[in-house]
PDB file of C-alpha atoms in Angstrom:
ATOM      1  CA  GLU S   4      -0.704 -24.206  34.064  1.00 73.00           C
ATOM      2  CA  PRO S   5      -0.816 -20.904  32.144  1.00 76.00           C
ATOM      3  CA  GLU S   6      -0.601 -21.229  28.373  1.00 87.00           C
ATOM      4  CA  VAL S   7       0.229 -19.146  25.370  1.00 92.00           C
ATOM      5  CA  THR S   8      -2.670 -19.400  22.942  1.00 94.00           C
ATOM      6  CA  GLN S   9      -2.301 -19.023  19.191  1.00 95.00           C
ATOM      7  CA  THR S  10      -5.012 -18.725  16.576  1.00 95.00           C
ATOM      8  CA  PRO S  11      -5.689 -19.999  14.023  1.00 95.00           C
ATOM      9  CA  SER S  12      -3.919 -23.338  14.212  1.00 94.00           C
ATOM     10  CA  HIS S  13      -3.748 -23.531  10.431  1.00 95.00           C
ATOM     11  CA  GLN S  14      -4.170 -20.821   7.818  1.00 97.00           C
ATOM     12  CA  VAL S  15      -4.070 -21.134   4.075  1.00 97.00           C
ATOM     13  CA  THR S  16      -3.657 -17.941   2.087  1.00 97.00           C
ATOM     14  CA  GLN S  17      -2.993 -16.906  -1.473  1.00 97.00           C
ATOM     15  CA  MET S  18       0.322 -15.402  -2.392  1.00 97.00           C
ATOM     16  CA  GLY S  19       0.226 -11.627  -2.091  1.00 97.00           C
ATOM     17  CA  GLN S  20      -2.490 -11.599   0.556  1.00 97.00           C
ATOM     18  CA  GLU S  21      -2.078 -10.152   4.020  1.00 97.00           C
ATOM     19  CA  VAL S  22      -2.292 -12.448   7.024  1.00 98.00           C
ATOM     20  CA  ILE S  23      -2.497 -11.746  10.727  1.00 97.00           C
ATOM     21  CA  LEU S  24      -1.417 -14.385  13.191  1.00 97.00           C
ATOM     22  CA  ARG S  25      -2.744 -13.961  16.684  1.00 97.00           C
ATOM     23  CA  CYS S  26      -1.329 -14.811  20.061  1.00 97.00           C
ATOM     24  CA  VAL S  27      -2.468 -14.365  23.628  1.00 96.00           C
ATOM     25  CA  PRO S  28       0.620 -14.464  25.857  1.00 94.00           C
ATOM     26  CA  ILE S  29       0.562 -15.378  29.518  1.00 90.00           C
ATOM     27  CA  SER S  30      -0.998 -12.474  31.347  1.00 87.00           C
ATOM     28  CA  ASN S  31       1.852 -11.418  33.633  1.00 84.00           C
ATOM     29  CA  HIS S  32       4.577 -11.891  31.054  1.00 87.00           C
ATOM     30  CA  LEU S  33       6.327  -8.841  29.699  1.00 86.00           C
ATOM     31  CA  TYR S  34       8.495 -10.085  26.835  1.00 88.00           C
ATOM     32  CA  PHE S  35       6.960 -11.470  23.657  1.00 92.00           C
ATOM     33  CA  TYR S  36       8.491 -13.231  20.714  1.00 94.00           C
ATOM     34  CA  TRP S  37       7.763 -14.673  17.317  1.00 97.00           C
ATOM     35  CA  TYR S  38       9.735 -17.567  15.883  1.00 97.00           C
ATOM     36  CA  ARG S  39       9.184 -19.548  12.750  1.00 96.00           C
ATOM     37  CA  GLN S  40      10.026 -23.059  11.647  1.00 92.00           C
ATOM     38  CA  ILE S  41      10.060 -23.922   7.981  1.00 91.00           C
ATOM     39  CA  LEU S  42       9.004 -27.555   7.631  1.00 84.00           C
ATOM     40  CA  GLY S  43      11.682 -29.877   8.967  1.00 77.00           C
ATOM     41  CA  GLN S  44      14.141 -27.087   9.587  1.00 82.00           C
ATOM     42  CA  LYS S  45      15.522 -24.998  12.407  1.00 85.00           C
ATOM     43  CA  VAL S  46      13.421 -22.833  14.699  1.00 92.00           C
ATOM     44  CA  GLU S  47      14.406 -19.274  13.775  1.00 94.00           C
ATOM     45  CA  PHE S  48      13.986 -16.087  15.759  1.00 94.00           C
ATOM     46  CA  LEU S  49      11.955 -13.356  14.091  1.00 97.00           C
ATOM     47  CA  VAL S  50      11.322 -10.601  16.609  1.00 96.00           C
ATOM     48  CA  SER S  51      11.157  -9.729  20.289  1.00 92.00           C
ATOM     49  CA  PHE S  52       8.844  -7.128  21.782  1.00 92.00           C
ATOM     50  CA  TYR S  53       8.955  -5.374  25.118  1.00 88.00           C
ATOM     51  CA  ASN S  54       7.354  -2.276  26.530  1.00 86.00           C
ATOM     52  CA  ASN S  55       5.287  -1.772  23.389  1.00 90.00           C
ATOM     53  CA  GLU S  56       8.180  -1.725  21.002  1.00 92.00           C
ATOM     54  CA  ILE S  57      10.413  -4.067  19.097  1.00 94.00           C
ATOM     55  CA  SER S  58      13.555  -4.790  21.092  1.00 89.00           C
ATOM     56  CA  GLU S  59      15.272  -6.952  18.500  1.00 91.00           C
ATOM     57  CA  LYS S  60      14.519  -8.352  15.062  1.00 94.00           C
ATOM     58  CA  SER S  61      16.276 -10.754  12.759  1.00 94.00           C
ATOM     59  CA  GLU S  62      17.184 -10.347   9.094  1.00 94.00           C
ATOM     60  CA  ILE S  63      14.102 -12.401   8.228  1.00 94.00           C
ATOM     61  CA  PHE S  64      11.860  -9.743   9.768  1.00 96.00           C
ATOM     62  CA  ASP S  65      11.838  -7.354   6.834  1.00 94.00           C
ATOM     63  CA  ASP S  66       9.376  -4.610   5.921  1.00 95.00           C
ATOM     64  CA  GLN S  67       6.698  -7.172   5.063  1.00 96.00           C
ATOM     65  CA  PHE S  68       6.445  -8.113   8.727  1.00 97.00           C
ATOM     66  CA  SER S  69       5.041  -6.126  11.607  1.00 97.00           C
ATOM     67  CA  VAL S  70       3.999  -6.829  15.183  1.00 97.00           C
ATOM     68  CA  GLU S  71       1.491  -5.172  17.402  1.00 95.00           C
ATOM     69  CA  ARG S  72       0.036  -5.436  20.866  1.00 92.00           C
ATOM     70  CA  PRO S  73      -3.252  -3.713  20.159  1.00 86.00           C
ATOM     71  CA  ASP S  74      -5.124  -4.158  23.410  1.00 86.00           C
ATOM     72  CA  GLY S  75      -2.843  -5.304  26.220  1.00 79.00           C
ATOM     73  CA  SER S  76      -3.667  -8.960  25.805  1.00 87.00           C
ATOM     74  CA  ASN S  77      -3.197  -9.912  22.146  1.00 93.00           C
ATOM     75  CA  PHE S  78       0.122  -9.951  20.331  1.00 96.00           C
ATOM     76  CA  THR S  79      -0.115 -10.155  16.556  1.00 97.00           C
ATOM     77  CA  LEU S  80       2.221 -10.828  13.674  1.00 98.00           C
ATOM     78  CA  LYS S  81       1.198  -9.368  10.330  1.00 98.00           C
ATOM     79  CA  ILE S  82       2.660 -10.361   7.010  1.00 97.00           C
ATOM     80  CA  ARG S  83       1.695  -7.700   4.519  1.00 96.00           C
ATOM     81  CA  SER S  84       2.079  -9.527   1.217  1.00 95.00           C
ATOM     82  CA  THR S  85       2.749 -13.215   1.652  1.00 97.00           C
ATOM     83  CA  LYS S  86       5.225 -15.137  -0.456  1.00 96.00           C
ATOM     84  CA  LEU S  87       5.463 -18.865  -1.009  1.00 97.00           C
ATOM     85  CA  GLU S  88       8.580 -18.964   1.164  1.00 95.00           C
ATOM     86  CA  ASP S  89       6.621 -17.596   4.113  1.00 97.00           C
ATOM     87  CA  SER S  90       5.001 -21.013   4.450  1.00 97.00           C
ATOM     88  CA  ALA S  91       6.085 -22.228   7.880  1.00 96.00           C
ATOM     89  CA  MET S  92       4.970 -22.895  11.423  1.00 94.00           C
ATOM     90  CA  TYR S  93       4.930 -19.649  13.390  1.00 97.00           C
ATOM     91  CA  PHE S  94       5.393 -19.836  17.134  1.00 96.00           C
ATOM     92  CA  CYS S  95       4.575 -17.136  19.616  1.00 96.00           C
ATOM     93  CA  ALA S  96       6.321 -17.147  22.993  1.00 94.00           C
ATOM     94  CA  SER S  97       6.312 -15.073  26.123  1.00 91.00           C
ATOM     95  CA  SER S  98       8.648 -14.696  29.044  1.00 87.00           C
ATOM     96  CA  VAL S  99       8.794 -12.800  32.292  1.00 78.00           C
ATOM     97  CA  PRO S 100      11.961 -11.017  33.368  1.00 62.00           C
ATOM     98  CA  GLY S 101      12.999 -10.919  36.916  1.00 51.00           C
ATOM     99  CA  GLN S 102      15.968 -11.763  39.021  1.00 40.00           C
ATOM    100  CA  GLY S 103      18.179 -13.927  36.888  1.00 44.00           C
ATOM    101  CA  ALA S 104      15.964 -13.251  33.914  1.00 54.00           C
ATOM    102  CA  PRO S 105      18.067 -15.070  31.344  1.00 58.00           C
ATOM    103  CA  SER S 106      17.485 -18.317  33.194  1.00 61.00           C
ATOM    104  CA  TYR S 107      13.844 -18.225  32.219  1.00 68.00           C
ATOM    105  CA  GLY S 108      12.866 -20.283  29.269  1.00 76.00           C
ATOM    106  CA  TYR S 109      10.014 -19.120  27.168  1.00 86.00           C
ATOM    107  CA  THR S 110       6.518 -20.524  27.121  1.00 88.00           C
ATOM    108  CA  PHE S 111       5.626 -21.287  23.536  1.00 91.00           C
ATOM    109  CA  GLY S 112       2.237 -21.525  21.950  1.00 92.00           C
ATOM    110  CA  SER S 113       1.298 -24.535  19.862  1.00 90.00           C
ATOM    111  CA  GLY S 114       1.914 -22.644  16.639  1.00 93.00           C
ATOM    112  CA  THR S 115       0.085 -21.507  13.533  1.00 96.00           C
ATOM    113  CA  ARG S 116       0.834 -23.429  10.381  1.00 95.00           C
ATOM    114  CA  LEU S 117       0.775 -20.931   7.515  1.00 97.00           C
ATOM    115  CA  THR S 118       0.489 -22.305   4.013  1.00 97.00           C
ATOM    116  CA  VAL S 119       0.892 -19.853   1.136  1.00 97.00           C
ATOM    117  CA  VAL S 120      -0.412 -21.127  -2.188  1.00 97.00           C
TER     118      VAL S 120
ATOM    119  CA  GLY J   7      27.860 -14.711  18.596  1.00 84.00           C
ATOM    120  CA  ASN J   8      26.063 -17.433  20.502  1.00 87.00           C
ATOM    121  CA  SER J   9      25.389 -20.736  18.766  1.00 92.00           C
ATOM    122  CA  VAL J  10      24.175 -24.254  19.421  1.00 95.00           C
ATOM    123  CA  THR J  11      25.245 -27.409  17.615  1.00 95.00           C
ATOM    124  CA  GLN J  12      23.444 -30.679  18.095  1.00 95.00           C
ATOM    125  CA  MET J  13      23.825 -34.074  16.538  1.00 90.00           C
ATOM    126  CA  GLU J  14      22.136 -34.727  13.244  1.00 84.00           C
ATOM    127  CA  GLY J  15      19.203 -37.054  13.126  1.00 87.00           C
ATOM    128  CA  PRO J  16      17.216 -39.020  12.719  1.00 94.00           C
ATOM    129  CA  VAL J  17      18.086 -41.246  15.627  1.00 96.00           C
ATOM    130  CA  THR J  18      16.309 -44.607  15.658  1.00 97.00           C
ATOM    131  CA  LEU J  19      16.338 -46.776  18.764  1.00 97.00           C
ATOM    132  CA  SER J  20      14.434 -49.740  20.103  1.00 97.00           C
ATOM    133  CA  GLU J  21      12.237 -49.338  23.141  1.00 97.00           C
ATOM    134  CA  GLU J  22      14.158 -49.477  26.428  1.00 96.00           C
ATOM    135  CA  ALA J  23      17.440 -48.498  24.770  1.00 97.00           C
ATOM    136  CA  PHE J  24      19.729 -45.831  26.246  1.00 97.00           C
ATOM    137  CA  LEU J  25      19.524 -42.446  24.569  1.00 97.00           C
ATOM    138  CA  THR J  26      22.134 -39.732  24.167  1.00 97.00           C
ATOM    139  CA  ILE J  27      21.636 -36.661  22.008  1.00 98.00           C
ATOM    140  CA  ASN J  28      24.746 -34.523  21.913  1.00 97.00           C
ATOM    141  CA  CYS J  29      24.639 -30.751  22.192  1.00 98.00           C
ATOM    142  CA  THR J  30      27.497 -28.271  22.368  1.00 97.00           C
ATOM    143  CA  TYR J  31      27.346 -24.512  22.518  1.00 96.00           C
ATOM    144  CA  THR J  32      29.350 -21.365  21.962  1.00 94.00           C
ATOM    145  CA  ALA J  33      28.636 -18.395  24.183  1.00 91.00           C
ATOM    146  CA  THR J  34      30.327 -15.903  26.453  1.00 85.00           C
ATOM    147  CA  GLY J  35      29.880 -16.236  30.173  1.00 85.00           C
ATOM    148  CA  TYR J  36      27.358 -18.649  31.584  1.00 87.00           C
ATOM    149  CA  PRO J  37      24.310 -18.901  29.370  1.00 91.00           C
ATOM    150  CA  SER J  38      21.195 -20.767  30.428  1.00 91.00           C
ATOM    151  CA  LEU J  39      20.724 -24.049  28.583  1.00 94.00           C
ATOM    152  CA  PHE J  40      17.493 -25.760  27.624  1.00 95.00           C
ATOM    153  CA  TRP J  41      16.089 -28.798  25.924  1.00 96.00           C
ATOM    154  CA  TYR J  42      12.761 -28.374  24.160  1.00 94.00           C
ATOM    155  CA  VAL J  43      10.682 -31.201  22.716  1.00 95.00           C
ATOM    156  CA  GLN J  44       8.240 -31.074  19.814  1.00 91.00           C
ATOM    157  CA  TYR J  45       5.841 -34.012  19.563  1.00 91.00           C
ATOM    158  CA  PRO J  46       4.280 -34.671  16.145  1.00 85.00           C
ATOM    159  CA  GLY J  47       1.862 -31.917  15.191  1.00 78.00           C
ATOM    160  CA  GLU J  48       2.441 -29.964  18.387  1.00 82.00           C
ATOM    161  CA  GLY J  49       4.342 -26.917  19.585  1.00 83.00           C
ATOM    162  CA  LEU J  50       7.550 -26.555  21.535  1.00 88.00           C
ATOM    163  CA  GLN J  51       7.552 -27.713  25.137  1.00 90.00           C
ATOM    164  CA  LEU J  52      10.283 -27.026  27.633  1.00 91.00           C
ATOM    165  CA  LEU J  53      11.675 -30.392  28.688  1.00 95.00           C
ATOM    166  CA  LEU J  54      14.399 -29.309  31.104  1.00 95.00           C
ATOM    167  CA  LYS J  55      16.886 -26.554  31.794  1.00 94.00           C
ATOM    168  CA  ALA J  56      20.091 -25.739  33.643  1.00 94.00           C
ATOM    169  CA  THR J  57      21.310 -22.291  34.529  1.00 90.00           C
ATOM    170  CA  LYS J  58      24.829 -22.742  35.883  1.00 90.00           C
ATOM    171  CA  ALA J  59      27.832 -24.999  35.560  1.00 92.00           C
ATOM    172  CA  ASP J  60      27.363 -28.551  36.871  1.00 95.00           C
ATOM    173  CA  ASP J  61      23.602 -28.079  37.217  1.00 94.00           C
ATOM    174  CA  LYS J  62      21.613 -31.113  36.151  1.00 97.00           C
ATOM    175  CA  GLY J  63      18.212 -30.578  34.611  1.00 96.00           C
ATOM    176  CA  SER J  64      15.794 -33.495  34.685  1.00 96.00           C
ATOM    177  CA  ASN J  65      12.220 -34.252  33.683  1.00 96.00           C
ATOM    178  CA  LYS J  66      10.241 -37.339  32.553  1.00 95.00           C
ATOM    179  CA  GLY J  67      13.338 -39.538  32.929  1.00 97.00           C
ATOM    180  CA  PHE J  68      15.469 -37.251  30.768  1.00 98.00           C
ATOM    181  CA  GLU J  69      18.597 -35.625  32.164  1.00 98.00           C
ATOM    182  CA  ALA J  70      21.219 -33.169  30.965  1.00 98.00           C
ATOM    183  CA  THR J  71      24.224 -31.771  32.823  1.00 98.00           C
ATOM    184  CA  TYR J  72      25.666 -28.312  32.153  1.00 97.00           C
ATOM    185  CA  ARG J  73      29.339 -28.908  31.459  1.00 96.00           C
ATOM    186  CA  LYS J  74      31.248 -25.650  31.226  1.00 94.00           C
ATOM    187  CA  GLU J  75      34.609 -27.290  30.594  1.00 95.00           C
ATOM    188  CA  THR J  76      33.336 -29.058  27.472  1.00 96.00           C
ATOM    189  CA  THR J  77      30.613 -26.478  26.652  1.00 96.00           C
ATOM    190  CA  SER J  78      28.130 -29.317  26.401  1.00 97.00           C
ATOM    191  CA  PHE J  79      24.594 -30.129  27.496  1.00 98.00           C
ATOM    192  CA  HIS J  80      23.953 -33.656  26.271  1.00 98.00           C
ATOM    193  CA  LEU J  81      20.471 -35.116  26.689  1.00 98.00           C
ATOM    194  CA  GLU J  82      20.229 -38.635  28.123  1.00 98.00           C
ATOM    195  CA  LYS J  83      17.545 -41.122  29.056  1.00 98.00           C
ATOM    196  CA  GLY J  84      18.162 -44.558  30.441  1.00 97.00           C
ATOM    197  CA  SER J  85      15.231 -46.385  28.870  1.00 96.00           C
ATOM    198  CA  VAL J  86      13.268 -44.780  26.051  1.00 97.00           C
ATOM    199  CA  GLN J  87       9.635 -45.425  25.219  1.00 97.00           C
ATOM    200  CA  VAL J  88       7.722 -45.253  21.957  1.00 97.00           C
ATOM    201  CA  SER J  89       6.009 -42.146  23.319  1.00 96.00           C
ATOM    202  CA  ASP J  90       9.389 -40.346  23.413  1.00 97.00           C
ATOM    203  CA  SER J  91       9.392 -40.184  19.606  1.00 97.00           C
ATOM    204  CA  ALA J  92       9.656 -36.485  18.832  1.00 96.00           C
ATOM    205  CA  VAL J  93      12.061 -33.782  17.725  1.00 94.00           C
ATOM    206  CA  TYR J  94      14.405 -32.535  20.442  1.00 96.00           C
ATOM    207  CA  PHE J  95      15.914 -29.050  20.335  1.00 95.00           C
ATOM    208  CA  CYS J  96      18.879 -27.908  22.362  1.00 96.00           C
ATOM    209  CA  ALA J  97      18.761 -24.179  23.062  1.00 95.00           C
ATOM    210  CA  LEU J  98      20.543 -21.464  24.956  1.00 92.00           C
ATOM    211  CA  ARG J  99      19.807 -18.017  26.259  1.00 89.00           C
ATOM    212  CA  GLY J 100      22.654 -15.583  26.776  1.00 84.00           C
ATOM    213  CA  VAL J 101      23.538 -13.805  29.969  1.00 78.00           C
ATOM    214  CA  ASN J 102      21.990 -10.447  29.184  1.00 74.00           C
ATOM    215  CA  ARG J 103      18.394  -9.654  30.049  1.00 69.00           C
ATOM    216  CA  ASP J 104      17.513  -8.964  26.418  1.00 69.00           C
ATOM    217  CA  ASP J 105      19.206 -12.068  25.018  1.00 78.00           C
ATOM    218  CA  LYS J 106      16.858 -14.272  23.073  1.00 85.00           C
ATOM    219  CA  ILE J 107      16.708 -18.045  22.999  1.00 90.00           C
ATOM    220  CA  ILE J 108      18.503 -19.593  20.046  1.00 91.00           C
ATOM    221  CA  PHE J 109      17.945 -23.170  18.970  1.00 94.00           C
ATOM    222  CA  GLY J 110      19.965 -25.978  17.519  1.00 94.00           C
ATOM    223  CA  LYS J 111      18.682 -27.597  14.344  1.00 92.00           C
ATOM    224  CA  GLY J 112      16.785 -30.305  16.193  1.00 94.00           C
ATOM    225  CA  THR J 113      17.217 -34.063  16.350  1.00 95.00           C
ATOM    226  CA  ARG J 114      14.372 -36.323  15.303  1.00 95.00           C
ATOM    227  CA  LEU J 115      14.054 -39.393  17.500  1.00 97.00           C
ATOM    228  CA  HIS J 116      12.202 -42.547  16.415  1.00 96.00           C
ATOM    229  CA  ILE J 117      11.583 -45.256  18.979  1.00 97.00           C
ATOM    230  CA  LEU J 118      10.617 -48.660  17.635  1.00 96.00           C
ATOM    231  CA  PRO J 119       8.405 -50.961  19.709  1.00 94.00           C
TER     232      PRO J 119
END
């Protein structure tokens, strides 16, 4: 079964450093998403991406965050200057629209655990 | 806006007990409804879904019925196993193509042998 692949599985970074989280969505999917889950808390939407641009972003997704699809297969989330409160599990997901598109769930990757120290 | 409310955890049951995790939603129209499961140390996996009123989603012995009249999508399993210990998230996706999935807060389930 096709998978969404995320790398690395765990990243430790110093506060103020830039990090890039990488995702390879399912190849025929057209919508891409990032969510995050602070330890033990709710899964929160960050951003959706379609047709090479952001289609929606949440209040969490401020100027420190950016997304990119640099080469048609990877989908990256960059945090420019990490803060302690950015420590969380970050999930990438992809989805394919079609007839009855909203009935599609997303396929999630297994996540990247980001620890900011 | 759309929202999902699910029962607080943790829920602790003995093996072979009957499980219900309540989930209610607020949304316009007929959203699609999902249950996702997160096993320890792993990502989110789609457990089951329902896309219209009275649909029943089922998988691995779990079931949930889309009840429009009560705006509910409760998760049930007749006989739980230790391996069902996980966090369960109720979620919905609105009716528009660009609507994103939003999640409830999750319910942690512990099954005792």
